[in-house]
C-alpha positions in Angstrom: 8.3 1.2 10.2 10.8 -1.5 9.3 11.6 -0.3 5.8 14.2 2.1 4.5 16.2 3.8 7.3 13.4 3.4 9.9 13.7 1.2 13.0 13.5 -2.5 12.3 11.8 -4.1 15.4 11.9 -7.8 16.1 8.9 -10.1 15.7 6.4 -10.4 12.9 5.0 -7.3 11.3 1.3 -6.6 11.7 -0.9 -3.9 10.2 -1.8 -2.9 13.8 1.9 -2.3 14.6 2.4 -0.3 11.4 -0.7 1.7 12.4 0.8 2.2 15.9 3.9 3.8 14.2 1.6 6.1 12.2 -0.2 7.0 15.4 3.1 7.9 17.0 3.9 10.2 14.1 0.5 11.9 14.3 1.1 12.5 18.0 4.7 13.8 17.5 3.5 16.2 14.8 0.7 17.4 17.0 -1.9 16.9 14.4 -5.5 17.5 15.3 -7.5 16.9 12.1 -5.6 15.4 9.2 -5.9 13.5 5.9 -4.6 10.1 5.1 -3.5 8.6 1.7 -2.6 5.0 1.5 -1.2 3.2 -1.6 -1.2 -0.6 -1.9 -0.1 -2.1 1.4 -0.1 1.5 2.8 -3.8 1.6 2.0 -4.5 -1.3 4.3 -2.4 0.3 7.0 -4.3 3.6 6.5 -7.6 1.8 7.2 -6.5 1.1 10.8 -5.7 4.7 12.0 -8.7 5.9 10.0 -10.8 3.5 12.1 -9.0 4.5 15.4 -9.1 8.2 15.0 -12.4 8.4 13.2 -13.6 12.1 13.2 -10.1 13.4 13.3 -9.5 12.0 9.9 -10.9 14.6 7.5 -10.3 12.5 4.4 -8.9 9.1 3.4 -7.9 8.0 -0.1 -7.4 4.3 -0.7 -5.2 3.9 -3.7 -5.0 0.4 -5.2 -5.7 -0.9 -1.7 -6.1 -4.7 -1.3 -9.5 -5.7 0.1 -8.7 -8.2 2.8 -11.4 -10.8 3.1 -11.5 -14.5 3.6 -10.2 -15.3 0.1 -7.3 -12.9 0.6 -6.5 -14.3 4.1 -6.7 -17.9 2.7 -4.2 -17.0 0.0 -6.7 -17.8 -2.8 -6.2 -14.2 -4.1 -2.5 -14.0 -4.3 0.1 -12.8 -6.8 3.0 -14.7 -5.5 6.1 -13.6 -3.6 7.0 -10.9 -6.0 9.8 -9.3 -4.0 11.4 -12.4 -2.5 14.8 -13.3 -3.9 17.5 -15.5 -2.3 20.9 -13.7 -2.1 23.4 -15.3 -4.6 27.2 -15.1 -4.2 27.5 -13.8 -7.8 24.9 -11.0 -7.2 22.5 -12.4 -9.8 19.7 -11.9 -7.2 20.0 -8.2 -7.9 19.0 -8.7 -11.5 16.3 -11.1 -10.4 14.7 -8.5 -8.1 15.0 -5.9 -10.9 13.3 -8.3 -13.4 10.5 -9.2 -11.0 9.5 -5.5 -10.8 10.4 -4.5 -14.4 6.8 -5.1 -15.6 5.4 -2.6 -13.2 7.4 0.3 -14.7 7.2 1.7 -18.2 10.3 2.4 -20.4 12.0 5.5 -19.2 11.0 4.9 -15.5 14.3 3.1 -14.7 15.2 5.6 -12.0 12.0 4.9 -10.1 12.6 1.2 -10.4 16.1 1.6 -9.2 14.9 3.5 -6.1 12.5 0.6 -5.4 15.3 -2.0 -5.7 17.5 0.0 -3.3 14.7 0.1 -0.8 14.0 -3.6 -1.1 17.6 -4.4 -0.6 17.6 -2.8 2.9 15.0 -5.4 4.0 15.8 -8.3 1.8 15.5 -10.8 4.6 12.0 -9.5 5.5 10.8 -8.0 2.2 7.6 -10.0 2.0 6.5 -9.5 5.6 4.4 -6.4 4.7 2.4 -8.5 2.3 2.1 -11.3 4.8 0.8 -8.8 7.4 -1.8 -7.6 5.0 -3.1 -11.2 4.4 -3.5 -11.7 8.2 -5.4 -8.4 8.8 -9.0 -8.6 9.8 -10.3 -5.7 7.8 -14.0 -6.2 7.7 -14.9 -5.0 11.2 -12.7 -1.9 10.9 -14.3 -0.5 7.7 -17.6 0.5 9.4 -15.6 2.5 11.9 -14.3 4.8 9.2 -16.2 8.1 9.1 -14.0 10.1 6.7 -14.7 10.9 3.0 -13.0 8.0 1.3 -12.6 7.6 -2.5 -11.0 4.4 -3.8 -8.7 4.9 -6.8 -6.7 2.6 -9.0 -4.4 2.8 -12.0 -5.6 1.1 -15.2 -2.6 -1.2 -15.6 -2.5 -2.2 -11.9 -4.2 -5.6 -12.3 -2.7 -6.7 -8.9 -5.2 -4.5 -7.1 -8.4 -5.4 -9.1 -11.2 -5.9 -8.1 -10.4 -4.4 -4.7 -11.5 -0.8 -5.4 -15.0 -2.0 -6.2 -15.0 -4.1 -3.0 -13.8 -1.2 -1.0 -16.5 1.0 -2.6 -19.2 -1.5 -1.8 -18.1 -1.8 1.8 -17.7 1.9 2.4 -20.3 3.3 0.1 -17.6 5.4 -1.5 -16.9 6.5 -5.1 -14.1 5.0 -7.3 -11.9 6.5 -9.9 -9.5 4.9 -12.5 -6.5 7.1 -13.2 -5.5 7.8 -16.8 -2.4 5.8 -16.6 0.1 4.0 -14.4 0.7 0.6 -12.8 1.7 -0.4 -9.3 3.9 2.7 -8.9 1.1 5.1 -10.0 1.9 7.9 -7.5 5.3 8.2 -9.2 4.1 7.4 -12.7 1.3 9.9 -12.9 2.2 12.2 -10.0 0.4 15.3 -11.1 -2.9 13.5 -11.6 -2.4 11.5 -8.4 -1.8 14.8 -6.4 -4.8 16.5 -8.0 -7.0 13.5 -7.2 -5.9 13.7 -3.6 -6.7 17.4 -3.4 -10.0 17.0 -5.2 -11.3 13.9 -3.6 -9.7 14.0 -0.1 -8.3 17.5 0.6 -11.6 19.3 0.9 -13.1 19.8 4.3 
């Protein structure tokens, strides 16, 4: 909620409000038992409905999910405001946004990078609020509420998310997996392997 063509409510974003939107979707679809897959910020958001719905969540996959602890909330584990650019009259901010994300994509993946830039431009004035909501989230008491099978996976080039998978695994007692390739955009970069991992690690049961 708040990104793309979805509603853009006023007030600060929070993980809980994102989870409320996921809950509304679950209700609207009439889902009884379901699986959740969350990637990066989406992984933190997935923690909240997994804790709320507990036994209704048959499986949960945390992909490159930040582990939000005191260090993360204090900003001592931070990679900067990657997506923030100030609009420029000559449009140079478009190139700046492209260049900031260029390193997360391999040569030949310009179409995926272009889709990201288009999405980011729809929320340019609030593009960092999702990351800020993550840093405010109190994750630790929610993790023990999760009862679903929960692997933690990560792409080998996605250094932004390290060492979070190991921390998630320690907190949840869950297995980890490093994908064969990919960076921040791993679901788009190794889609077949990502999908197979979801089915194998989460989709059973």
